[in-house]
C-alpha positions as a LaTeX table, in Angstrom:
\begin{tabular}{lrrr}
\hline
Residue & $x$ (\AA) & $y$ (\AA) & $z$ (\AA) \\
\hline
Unk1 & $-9.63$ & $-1.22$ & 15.48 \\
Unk2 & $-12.76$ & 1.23 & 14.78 \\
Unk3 & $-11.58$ & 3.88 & 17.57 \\
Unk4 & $-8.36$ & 3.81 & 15.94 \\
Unk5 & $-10.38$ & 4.22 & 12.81 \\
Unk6 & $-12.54$ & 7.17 & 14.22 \\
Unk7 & $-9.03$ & 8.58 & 16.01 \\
Unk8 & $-7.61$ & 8.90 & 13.02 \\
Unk9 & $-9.94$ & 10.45 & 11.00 \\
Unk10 & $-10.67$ & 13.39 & 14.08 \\
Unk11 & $-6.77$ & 13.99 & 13.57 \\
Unk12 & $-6.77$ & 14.13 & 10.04 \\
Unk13 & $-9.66$ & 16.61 & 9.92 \\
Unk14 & $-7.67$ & 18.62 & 12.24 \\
Unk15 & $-4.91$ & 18.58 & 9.89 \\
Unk16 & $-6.29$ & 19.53 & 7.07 \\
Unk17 & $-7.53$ & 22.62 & 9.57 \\
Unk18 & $-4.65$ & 23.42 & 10.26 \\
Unk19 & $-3.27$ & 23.60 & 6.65 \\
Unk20 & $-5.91$ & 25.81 & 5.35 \\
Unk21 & $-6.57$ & 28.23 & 7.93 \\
Unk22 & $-3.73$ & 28.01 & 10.38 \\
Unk23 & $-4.72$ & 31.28 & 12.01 \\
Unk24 & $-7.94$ & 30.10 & 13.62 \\
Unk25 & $-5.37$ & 27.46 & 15.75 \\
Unk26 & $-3.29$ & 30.39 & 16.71 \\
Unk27 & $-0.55$ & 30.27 & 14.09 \\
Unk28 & 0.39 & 33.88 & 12.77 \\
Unk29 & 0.98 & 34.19 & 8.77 \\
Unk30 & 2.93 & 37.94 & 9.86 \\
Unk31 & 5.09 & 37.22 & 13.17 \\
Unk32 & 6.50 & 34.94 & 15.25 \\
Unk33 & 4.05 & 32.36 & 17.44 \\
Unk34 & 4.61 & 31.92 & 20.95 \\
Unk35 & 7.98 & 30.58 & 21.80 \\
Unk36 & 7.23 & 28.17 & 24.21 \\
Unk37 & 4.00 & 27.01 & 22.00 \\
Unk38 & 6.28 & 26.68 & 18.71 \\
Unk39 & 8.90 & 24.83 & 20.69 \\
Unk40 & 5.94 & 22.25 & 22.24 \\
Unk41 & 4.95 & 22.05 & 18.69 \\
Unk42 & 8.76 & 21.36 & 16.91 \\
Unk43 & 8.61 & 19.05 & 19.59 \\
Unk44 & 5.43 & 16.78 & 18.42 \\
Unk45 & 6.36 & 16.62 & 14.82 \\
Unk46 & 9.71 & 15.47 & 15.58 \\
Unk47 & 8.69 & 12.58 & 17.88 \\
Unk48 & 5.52 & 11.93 & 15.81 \\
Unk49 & 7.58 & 12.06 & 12.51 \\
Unk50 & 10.26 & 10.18 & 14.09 \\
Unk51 & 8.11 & 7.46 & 15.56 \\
Unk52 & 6.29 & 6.72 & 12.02 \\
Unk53 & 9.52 & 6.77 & 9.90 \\
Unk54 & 11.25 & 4.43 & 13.13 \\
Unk55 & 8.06 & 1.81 & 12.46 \\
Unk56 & 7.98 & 2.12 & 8.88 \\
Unk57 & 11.86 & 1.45 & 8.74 \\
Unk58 & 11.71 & $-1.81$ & 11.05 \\
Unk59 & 8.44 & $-3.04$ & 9.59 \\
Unk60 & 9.75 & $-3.05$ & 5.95 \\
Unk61 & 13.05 & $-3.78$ & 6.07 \\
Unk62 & 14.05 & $-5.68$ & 9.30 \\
Unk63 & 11.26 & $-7.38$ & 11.51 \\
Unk64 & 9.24 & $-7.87$ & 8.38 \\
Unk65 & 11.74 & $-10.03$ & 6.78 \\
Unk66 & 13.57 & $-12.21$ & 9.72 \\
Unk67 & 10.01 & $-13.22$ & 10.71 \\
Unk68 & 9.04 & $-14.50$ & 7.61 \\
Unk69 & 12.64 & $-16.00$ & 7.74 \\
Unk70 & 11.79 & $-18.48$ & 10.84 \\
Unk71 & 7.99 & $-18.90$ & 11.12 \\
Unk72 & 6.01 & $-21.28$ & 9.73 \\
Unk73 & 3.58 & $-19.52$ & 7.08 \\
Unk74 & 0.27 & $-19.49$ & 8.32 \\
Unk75 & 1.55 & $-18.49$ & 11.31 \\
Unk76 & 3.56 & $-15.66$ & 10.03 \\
Unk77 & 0.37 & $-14.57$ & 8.12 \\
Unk78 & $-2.26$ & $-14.49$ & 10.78 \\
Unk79 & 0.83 & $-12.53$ & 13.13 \\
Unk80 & 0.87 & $-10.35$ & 9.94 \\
Unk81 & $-2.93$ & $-9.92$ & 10.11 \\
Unk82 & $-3.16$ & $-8.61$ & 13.30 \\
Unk83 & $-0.16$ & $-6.47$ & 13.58 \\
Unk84 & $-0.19$ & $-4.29$ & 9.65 \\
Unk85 & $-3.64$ & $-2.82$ & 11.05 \\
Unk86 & $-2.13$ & $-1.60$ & 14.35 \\
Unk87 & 1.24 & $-0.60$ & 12.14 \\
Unk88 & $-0.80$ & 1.48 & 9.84 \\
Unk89 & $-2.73$ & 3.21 & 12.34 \\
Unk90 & $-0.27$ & 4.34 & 14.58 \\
Unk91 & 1.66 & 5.68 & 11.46 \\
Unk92 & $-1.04$ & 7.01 & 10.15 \\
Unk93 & $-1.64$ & 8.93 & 13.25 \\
Unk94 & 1.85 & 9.80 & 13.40 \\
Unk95 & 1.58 & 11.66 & 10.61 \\
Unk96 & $-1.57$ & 13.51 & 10.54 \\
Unk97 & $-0.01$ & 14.78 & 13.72 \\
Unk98 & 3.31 & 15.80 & 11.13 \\
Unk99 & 1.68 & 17.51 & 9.09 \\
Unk100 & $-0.63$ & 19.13 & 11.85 \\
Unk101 & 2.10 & 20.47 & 13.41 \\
Unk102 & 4.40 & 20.81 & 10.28 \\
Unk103 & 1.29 & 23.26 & 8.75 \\
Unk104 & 1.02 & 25.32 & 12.03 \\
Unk105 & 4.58 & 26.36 & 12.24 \\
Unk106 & 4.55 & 27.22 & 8.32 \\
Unk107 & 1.20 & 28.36 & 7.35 \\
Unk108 & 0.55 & 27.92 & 3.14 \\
Unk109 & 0.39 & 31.59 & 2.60 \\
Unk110 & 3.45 & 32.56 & 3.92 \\
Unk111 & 5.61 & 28.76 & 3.54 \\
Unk112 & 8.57 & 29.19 & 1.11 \\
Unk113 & 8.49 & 26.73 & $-2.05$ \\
Unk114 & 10.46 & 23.89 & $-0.05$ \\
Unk115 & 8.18 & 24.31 & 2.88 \\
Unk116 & 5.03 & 23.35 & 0.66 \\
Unk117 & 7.01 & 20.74 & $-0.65$ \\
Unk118 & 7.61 & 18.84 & 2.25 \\
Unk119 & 4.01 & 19.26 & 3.32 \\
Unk120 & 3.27 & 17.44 & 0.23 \\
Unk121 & 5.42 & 14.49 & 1.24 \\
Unk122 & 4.22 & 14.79 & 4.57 \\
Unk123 & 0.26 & 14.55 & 3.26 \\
Unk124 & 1.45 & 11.99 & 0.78 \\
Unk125 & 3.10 & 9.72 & 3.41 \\
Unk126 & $-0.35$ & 9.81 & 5.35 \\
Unk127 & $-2.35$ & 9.55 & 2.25 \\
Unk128 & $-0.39$ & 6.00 & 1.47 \\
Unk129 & $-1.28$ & 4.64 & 4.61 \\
Unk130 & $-4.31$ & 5.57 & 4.81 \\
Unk131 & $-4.86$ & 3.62 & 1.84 \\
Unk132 & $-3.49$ & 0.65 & 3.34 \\
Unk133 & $-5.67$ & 0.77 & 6.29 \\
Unk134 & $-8.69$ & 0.97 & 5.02 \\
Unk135 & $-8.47$ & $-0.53$ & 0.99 \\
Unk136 & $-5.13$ & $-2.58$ & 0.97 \\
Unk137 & $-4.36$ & $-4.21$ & 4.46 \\
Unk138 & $-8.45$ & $-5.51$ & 4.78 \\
Unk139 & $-8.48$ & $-7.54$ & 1.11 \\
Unk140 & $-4.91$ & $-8.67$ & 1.53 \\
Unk141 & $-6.14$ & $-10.14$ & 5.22 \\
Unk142 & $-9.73$ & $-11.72$ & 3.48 \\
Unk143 & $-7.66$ & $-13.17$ & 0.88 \\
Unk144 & $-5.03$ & $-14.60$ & 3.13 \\
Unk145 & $-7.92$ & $-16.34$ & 4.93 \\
Unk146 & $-9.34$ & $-17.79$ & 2.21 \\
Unk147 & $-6.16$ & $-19.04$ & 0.37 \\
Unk148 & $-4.93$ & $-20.49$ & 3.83 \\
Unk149 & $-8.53$ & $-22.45$ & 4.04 \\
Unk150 & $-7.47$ & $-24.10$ & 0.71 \\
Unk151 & $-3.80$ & $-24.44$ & 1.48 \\
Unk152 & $-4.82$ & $-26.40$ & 5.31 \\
Unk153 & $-6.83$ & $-29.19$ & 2.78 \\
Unk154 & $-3.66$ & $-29.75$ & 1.02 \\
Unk155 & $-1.98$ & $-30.53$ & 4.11 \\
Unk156 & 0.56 & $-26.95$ & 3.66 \\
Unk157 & 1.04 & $-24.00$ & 5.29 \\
Unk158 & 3.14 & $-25.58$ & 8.39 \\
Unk159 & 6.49 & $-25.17$ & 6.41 \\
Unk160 & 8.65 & $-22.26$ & 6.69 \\
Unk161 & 8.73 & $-20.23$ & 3.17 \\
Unk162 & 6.86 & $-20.95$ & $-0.35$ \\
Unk163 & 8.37 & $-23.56$ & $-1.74$ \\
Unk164 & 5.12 & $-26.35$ & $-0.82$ \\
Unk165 & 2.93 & $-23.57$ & $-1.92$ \\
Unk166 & 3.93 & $-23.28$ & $-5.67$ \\
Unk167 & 4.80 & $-26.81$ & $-5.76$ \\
Unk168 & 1.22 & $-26.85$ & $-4.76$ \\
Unk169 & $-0.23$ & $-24.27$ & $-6.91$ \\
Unk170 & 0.90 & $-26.45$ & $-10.16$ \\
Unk171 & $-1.61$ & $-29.39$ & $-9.31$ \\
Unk172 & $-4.11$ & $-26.82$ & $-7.91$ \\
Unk173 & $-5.55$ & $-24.14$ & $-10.35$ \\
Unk174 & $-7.45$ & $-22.74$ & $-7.98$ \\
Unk175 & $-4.50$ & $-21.90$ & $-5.79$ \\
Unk176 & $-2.50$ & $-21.02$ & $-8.57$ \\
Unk177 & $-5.56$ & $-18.11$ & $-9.39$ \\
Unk178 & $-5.61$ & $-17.09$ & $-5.17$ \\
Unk179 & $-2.07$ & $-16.74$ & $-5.30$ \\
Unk180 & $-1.57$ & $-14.40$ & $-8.17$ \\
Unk181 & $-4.48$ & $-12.50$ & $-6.67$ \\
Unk182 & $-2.75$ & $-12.33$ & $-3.29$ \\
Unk183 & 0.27 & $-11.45$ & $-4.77$ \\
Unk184 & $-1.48$ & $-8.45$ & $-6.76$ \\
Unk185 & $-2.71$ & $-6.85$ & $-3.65$ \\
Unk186 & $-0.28$ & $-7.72$ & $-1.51$ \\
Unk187 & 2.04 & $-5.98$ & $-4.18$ \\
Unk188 & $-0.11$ & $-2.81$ & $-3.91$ \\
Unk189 & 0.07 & $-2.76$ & $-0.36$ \\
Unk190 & 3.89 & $-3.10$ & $-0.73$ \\
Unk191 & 3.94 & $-0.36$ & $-3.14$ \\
Unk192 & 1.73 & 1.87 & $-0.76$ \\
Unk193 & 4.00 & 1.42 & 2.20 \\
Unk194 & 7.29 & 2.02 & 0.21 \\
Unk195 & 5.81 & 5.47 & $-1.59$ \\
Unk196 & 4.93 & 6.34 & 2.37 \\
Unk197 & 8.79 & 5.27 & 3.90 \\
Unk198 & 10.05 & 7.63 & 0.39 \\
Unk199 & 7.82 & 10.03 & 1.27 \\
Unk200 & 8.99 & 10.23 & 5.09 \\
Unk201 & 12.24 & 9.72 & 4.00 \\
Unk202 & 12.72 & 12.87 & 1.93 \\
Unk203 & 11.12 & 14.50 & 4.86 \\
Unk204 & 14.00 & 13.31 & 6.84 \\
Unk205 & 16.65 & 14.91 & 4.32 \\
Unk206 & 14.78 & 18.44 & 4.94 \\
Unk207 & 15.13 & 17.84 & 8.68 \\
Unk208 & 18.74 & 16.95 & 8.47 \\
Unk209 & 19.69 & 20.36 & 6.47 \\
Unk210 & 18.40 & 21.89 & 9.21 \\
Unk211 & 20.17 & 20.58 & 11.70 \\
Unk212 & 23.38 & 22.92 & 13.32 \\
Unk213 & 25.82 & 20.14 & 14.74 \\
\hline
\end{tabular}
């Protein structure tokens, strides 16, 4: 995942361009940008915007939860392992390339109050998954590793939700100390993707009231 890595940080320097000095990307602060160019541009924040609140909606609260449902554990956590990394990215991408767009077709200067607001939950959505990519998402995977070593000498890990794991955990204080570690970070990294699916979410509101159905 390192190109991702490097990907993502080229598009998030661009962004931040883009925010601060819009007019050396072509955006005007005192007329209107090229019609064909702004309607290219509408274009990639909607589908990029679109795509990361789609993934972040499906992730959370549907594909999320019926696989932990019907796999065994282990296996749901090492399927877990390699697919947040890939989910983060591509959101995180997704909306770098938001508010890239989102800052070109309203420049700071001239963007009404509710314009910089929604830039702010744009930057803030990208900002919490950024923070699960490279903080969160890595010590929640390290620790699943090593609690899963310990789990696989008690003979556990096979079954399908936690019940053989706290049942465990009461015999086993070392266990009992990876799990309420695991379940701090893993409760940060919860709370990092929810503030980013709010954040994209009252994003989605704006875009809706400007909608002419």
């Amino acid at each position: 995942m390192a190109w991702i890595t490097r990907f993502l940080t080229a598009v998030a320097f661009l962004a931040v361009g883009v925010i601060f000095s819009p007019e050396t990307f072509g955006s005007k602060l005192d007329g209107p940008n090229s019609p064909k160019l702004s309607t290219f541009i509408k274009l990639a924040h909607l589908l990029s915007f679109a795509t990361a609140w789609g993934a972040a909606l499906w992730v959370t609260f549907i594909g999320g939860i019926i696989m932990f449902k019907n796999l065994p554990r282990h296996q749901f956590g090492n399927l877990q392992s390699k697919m947040f990394p890939a989910y983060f990215s591509m959101v995180g991408v997704c909306c770098a390339i938001a508010v890239a767009a989102f800052g070109y077709l309203h420049p700071w200067k001239s963007a009404t109050t509710a314009e910089k607001y929604q830039l702010g939950f744009l930057v803030s959505g990208f900002a919490f998954n950024l923070s699960n990519l490279l903080v969160f998402t890595p010590m929640t995977i390290e620790m699943m590793k090593q609690r899963h070593k310990v789990e696989k000498e008690q003979n556990i890990g096979d079954e399908i939700g936690w019940s053989k794991n706290q049942e465990a955990a009461k015999s086993n204080p070392k266990l009992a100390a990876m799990n309420k570690k695991f379940g701090m970070i893993h409760g940060l990294s919860s709370l990092a993707n929810i503030m980013s699916f709010g954040s994209l979410a009252m994003h989605s509101w704006y875009l809706a009231g400007k909608l002419n159905l």
